[in-house]
mmCIF file of C-alpha atoms in Angstrom:
data_model
loop_
_atom_site.group_PDB
_atom_site.id
_atom_site.type_symbol
_atom_site.label_atom_id
_atom_site.label_comp_id
_atom_site.label_asym_id
_atom_site.label_seq_id
_atom_site.Cartn_x
_atom_site.Cartn_y
_atom_site.Cartn_z
ATOM 1 C CA MET A 1380 -0.143 0.057 -0.084
ATOM 2 C CA PRO A 1381 1.485 3.263 -1.211
ATOM 3 C CA ALA A 1382 2.196 5.759 1.558
ATOM 4 C CA ILE A 1383 1.360 9.549 0.976
ATOM 5 C CA ARG A 1384 2.427 12.697 2.879
ATOM 6 C CA LEU A 1385 1.350 16.118 1.808
ATOM 7 C CA GLN A 1386 2.536 19.407 3.792
ATOM 8 C CA LEU A 1387 1.783 22.625 2.447
ATOM 9 C CA SER A 1388 1.757 26.447 3.459
ATOM 10 C CA LYS A 1389 2.190 29.921 1.967
ATOM 11 C CA GLY A 1390 2.241 28.305 -1.685
ATOM 12 C CA GLU A 1391 4.879 25.868 -0.966
ATOM 13 C CA GLY A 1392 5.483 22.594 0.772
ATOM 14 C CA GLN A 1393 6.799 19.214 0.976
ATOM 15 C CA PHE A 1394 5.277 15.832 -0.928
ATOM 16 C CA SER A 1395 6.392 12.272 0.002
ATOM 17 C CA LEU A 1396 5.209 9.093 -1.638
ATOM 18 C CA SER A 1397 6.487 5.616 -0.787
ATOM 19 C CA PHE A 1398 5.462 2.174 -2.589
ATOM 20 C CA LYS A 1399 6.631 -1.148 -2.560
ATOM 21 C CA GLY A 1400 6.177 -4.019 -4.919
ATOM 22 C CA ASN A 1401 7.740 -6.803 -6.958
ATOM 23 C CA MET A 1402 9.241 -6.234 -10.615
ATOM 24 C CA ASN A 1403 9.522 -8.626 -12.980
ATOM 25 C CA LEU A 1404 11.255 -7.881 -16.471
ATOM 26 C CA THR A 1405 11.273 -10.270 -19.063
ATOM 27 C CA ALA A 1406 13.576 -9.456 -22.197
ATOM 28 C CA LYS A 1407 15.822 -11.044 -24.824
ATOM 29 C CA TYR A 1408 19.246 -10.913 -23.729
ATOM 30 C CA VAL A 1409 22.824 -10.997 -25.779
ATOM 31 C CA ALA A 1410 25.772 -11.331 -23.654
ATOM 32 C CA ASP A 1411 29.308 -11.674 -24.383
ATOM 33 C CA GLY A 1412 31.808 -10.574 -21.658
ATOM 34 C CA ARG A 1413 31.874 -10.858 -17.921
ATOM 35 C CA ILE A 1414 29.524 -10.625 -15.112
ATOM 36 C CA LEU A 1415 31.527 -9.533 -12.335
ATOM 37 C CA ILE A 1416 34.419 -11.850 -12.273
ATOM 38 C CA LEU A 1417 32.938 -14.705 -14.388
ATOM 39 C CA PRO A 1418 32.753 -14.744 -18.105
ATOM 40 C CA ILE A 1419 29.217 -14.994 -19.697
ATOM 41 C CA GLN A 1420 28.132 -15.684 -23.146
ATOM 42 C CA GLY A 1421 24.603 -16.461 -24.611
ATOM 43 C CA ASN A 1422 21.747 -14.995 -26.090
ATOM 44 C CA GLY A 1423 17.934 -15.948 -25.456
ATOM 45 C CA ASP A 1424 15.019 -15.367 -22.755
ATOM 46 C CA ALA A 1425 15.814 -13.522 -19.660
ATOM 47 C CA LEU A 1426 13.812 -13.149 -16.503
ATOM 48 C CA VAL A 1427 14.724 -10.909 -13.782
ATOM 49 C CA ASP A 1428 12.740 -11.108 -10.577
ATOM 50 C CA ALA A 1429 13.040 -8.199 -8.294
ATOM 51 C CA GLN A 1430 11.294 -8.860 -5.044
ATOM 52 C CA GLY A 1431 10.611 -6.110 -2.324
ATOM 53 C CA VAL A 1432 11.373 -3.103 -4.269
ATOM 54 C CA GLU A 1433 10.585 -0.145 -2.077
ATOM 55 C CA VAL A 1434 10.729 3.353 -3.529
ATOM 56 C CA HIS A 1435 10.461 6.665 -1.703
ATOM 57 C CA ILE A 1436 9.823 9.730 -3.416
ATOM 58 C CA ASP A 1437 10.445 13.235 -1.862
ATOM 59 C CA SER A 1438 9.745 16.425 -3.707
ATOM 60 C CA LYS A 1439 9.157 20.355 -3.324
ATOM 61 C CA LEU A 1440 5.786 21.152 -3.721
ATOM 62 C CA ILE A 1441 4.907 24.507 -5.351
ATOM 63 C CA LEU A 1442 1.658 26.400 -6.325
ATOM 64 C CA GLU A 1443 1.177 27.252 -10.060
ATOM 65 C CA LYS A 1444 -1.768 29.660 -11.041
ATOM 66 C CA ASP A 1445 -3.007 29.789 -14.405
ATOM 67 C CA SER A 1446 -6.651 30.251 -16.122
ATOM 68 C CA LYS A 1447 -8.160 27.228 -14.857
ATOM 69 C CA GLY A 1448 -6.979 27.956 -11.117
ATOM 70 C CA ASP A 1449 -4.569 27.296 -8.485
ATOM 71 C CA HIS A 1450 -2.794 24.211 -8.938
ATOM 72 C CA MET A 1451 0.154 22.142 -7.174
ATOM 73 C CA LYS A 1452 3.356 20.652 -9.013
ATOM 74 C CA LEU A 1453 5.873 18.507 -7.904
ATOM 75 C CA ALA A 1454 9.447 20.205 -8.231
ATOM 76 C CA THR A 1455 13.089 18.781 -7.766
ATOM 77 C CA PRO A 1456 11.959 15.417 -6.922
ATOM 78 C CA LYS A 1457 14.585 13.171 -5.170
ATOM 79 C CA TYR A 1458 14.306 9.441 -4.647
ATOM 80 C CA ARG A 1459 15.800 6.460 -2.917
ATOM 81 C CA TYR A 1460 15.023 2.811 -3.087
ATOM 82 C CA THR A 1461 15.786 -0.608 -1.804
ATOM 83 C CA ILE A 1462 15.533 -4.238 -3.233
ATOM 84 C CA GLU A 1463 15.003 -7.269 -0.863
ATOM 85 C CA ARG A 1464 16.097 -9.968 -3.523
ATOM 86 C CA THR A 1465 16.540 -10.583 -6.926
ATOM 87 C CA VAL A 1466 16.533 -13.617 -9.054
ATOM 88 C CA PHE A 1467 18.031 -14.065 -12.403
ATOM 89 C CA ASP A 1468 17.082 -16.487 -15.000
ATOM 90 C CA LEU A 1469 18.993 -16.410 -18.262
ATOM 91 C CA LYS A 1470 18.111 -19.237 -20.922
ATOM 92 C CA ASN A 1471 20.555 -20.578 -23.448
ATOM 93 C CA LEU A 1472 23.595 -19.398 -21.573
ATOM 94 C CA PHE A 1473 26.811 -20.882 -23.055
ATOM 95 C CA ASN A 1474 25.018 -22.318 -25.901
ATOM 96 C CA GLY A 1475 23.010 -24.737 -23.683
ATOM 97 C CA ASN A 1476 26.040 -25.919 -21.523
ATOM 98 C CA LYS A 1477 24.154 -26.838 -18.448
ATOM 99 C CA GLN A 1478 27.096 -27.140 -15.945
ATOM 100 C CA LEU A 1479 28.550 -23.519 -17.192
ATOM 101 C CA ALA A 1480 24.891 -22.177 -17.068
ATOM 102 C CA ASP A 1481 24.115 -23.374 -13.697
ATOM 103 C CA THR A 1482 27.252 -22.014 -12.156
ATOM 104 C CA THR A 1483 27.077 -18.825 -13.874
ATOM 105 C CA LEU A 1484 23.257 -18.345 -12.717
ATOM 106 C CA GLN A 1485 24.265 -19.380 -9.089
ATOM 107 C CA PHE A 1486 27.134 -16.808 -8.917
ATOM 108 C CA ALA A 1487 24.587 -14.121 -10.306
ATOM 109 C CA ASN A 1488 21.786 -15.070 -7.823
ATOM 110 C CA GLU A 1489 24.566 -14.986 -4.998
ATOM 111 C CA ASN A 1490 25.931 -11.887 -5.730
ATOM 112 C CA TRP A 1491 22.661 -10.048 -6.778
ATOM 113 C CA GLN A 1492 23.017 -7.085 -4.952
ATOM 114 C CA GLN A 1493 26.493 -6.048 -6.629
ATOM 115 C CA LEU A 1494 24.673 -6.663 -9.764
ATOM 116 C CA MET A 1495 21.740 -4.730 -8.990
ATOM 117 C CA ASP A 1496 23.839 -1.902 -7.977
ATOM 118 C CA GLU A 1497 24.639 -1.702 -11.599
ATOM 119 C CA LEU A 1498 21.452 -2.593 -13.126
ATOM 120 C CA SER A 1499 18.565 -1.071 -11.369
ATOM 121 C CA PRO A 1500 19.596 2.497 -11.261
ATOM 122 C CA PRO A 1501 18.394 3.550 -14.712
ATOM 123 C CA ALA A 1502 15.093 1.352 -14.388
ATOM 124 C CA ILE A 1503 14.306 2.883 -10.870
ATOM 125 C CA LYS A 1504 14.895 6.253 -12.232
ATOM 126 C CA GLN A 1505 12.509 5.762 -15.463
ATOM 127 C CA ILE A 1506 9.741 4.447 -12.771
ATOM 128 C CA VAL A 1507 10.437 7.807 -10.977
ATOM 129 C CA LYS A 1508 10.200 9.827 -13.739
ATOM 130 C CA THR A 1509 6.727 8.282 -14.928
ATOM 131 C CA VAL A 1510 5.119 8.381 -11.480
ATOM 132 C CA VAL A 1511 6.218 12.173 -11.214
ATOM 133 C CA LYS A 1512 4.849 12.826 -14.575
ATOM 134 C CA ALA A 1513 1.809 11.176 -13.853
ATOM 135 C CA ILE A 1514 1.455 12.971 -10.617
ATOM 136 C CA ASN A 1515 1.806 16.433 -12.170
ATOM 137 C CA LYS A 1516 -0.417 15.759 -14.815
ATOM 138 C CA PHE A 1517 -3.382 14.934 -12.191
ATOM 139 C CA LEU A 1518 -2.541 17.959 -10.290
ATOM 140 C CA SER A 1519 -2.308 20.288 -13.235
ATOM 141 C CA LYS A 1520 -6.236 19.170 -14.102
ATOM 142 C CA VAL A 1521 -7.203 19.546 -10.676
ATOM 143 C CA ASP A 1522 -7.721 22.886 -8.496
ATOM 144 C CA ILE A 1523 -6.169 22.752 -5.231
ATOM 145 C CA HIS A 1524 -9.259 23.412 -3.653
ATOM 146 C CA GLN A 1525 -10.610 20.171 -4.673
ATOM 147 C CA ILE A 1526 -7.853 18.373 -3.184
ATOM 148 C CA ILE A 1527 -7.450 20.373 -0.114
ATOM 149 C CA LYS A 1528 -10.719 21.339 1.541
ATOM 150 C CA GLY A 1529 -10.877 25.152 2.904
ATOM 151 C CA TYR A 1530 -7.359 25.684 1.433
ATOM 152 C CA THR A 1531 -6.279 29.280 1.998
ATOM 153 C CA GLU A 1532 -2.801 30.830 1.008
ATOM 154 C CA ASP A 1533 -2.046 31.937 4.447
#
């Protein structure tokens, strides 16, 4: 369940949003290089199952006035996140060599945190951008008085 906190006074404020869930990514992969210290080679289907992904977004909240009324907007959002566990499943590693594939996947799954330190930042950044854009789109369409009953700019 997401948690939302909103503080607003004199046309400025703070907005916080936290949410937690699991993320599954399915894709095609092509690999020929190293995964941390182990060689990796193959191409095929990939499944990355990130469990317990918790994202916290904190943002300045500003008031904008236009011909349709007074609207809030998230400005300069910052975020942080944690991931409880990640499981990798890559098909056709080493052209189907089960022994090499199993060893590599075991290594990847035992060292998931190091791998996700490299892989997750762009994905989480895109999620945050999408969430902030959706919130700002909503806020641009709804007057602040419809969101906060009795709002005044004191």
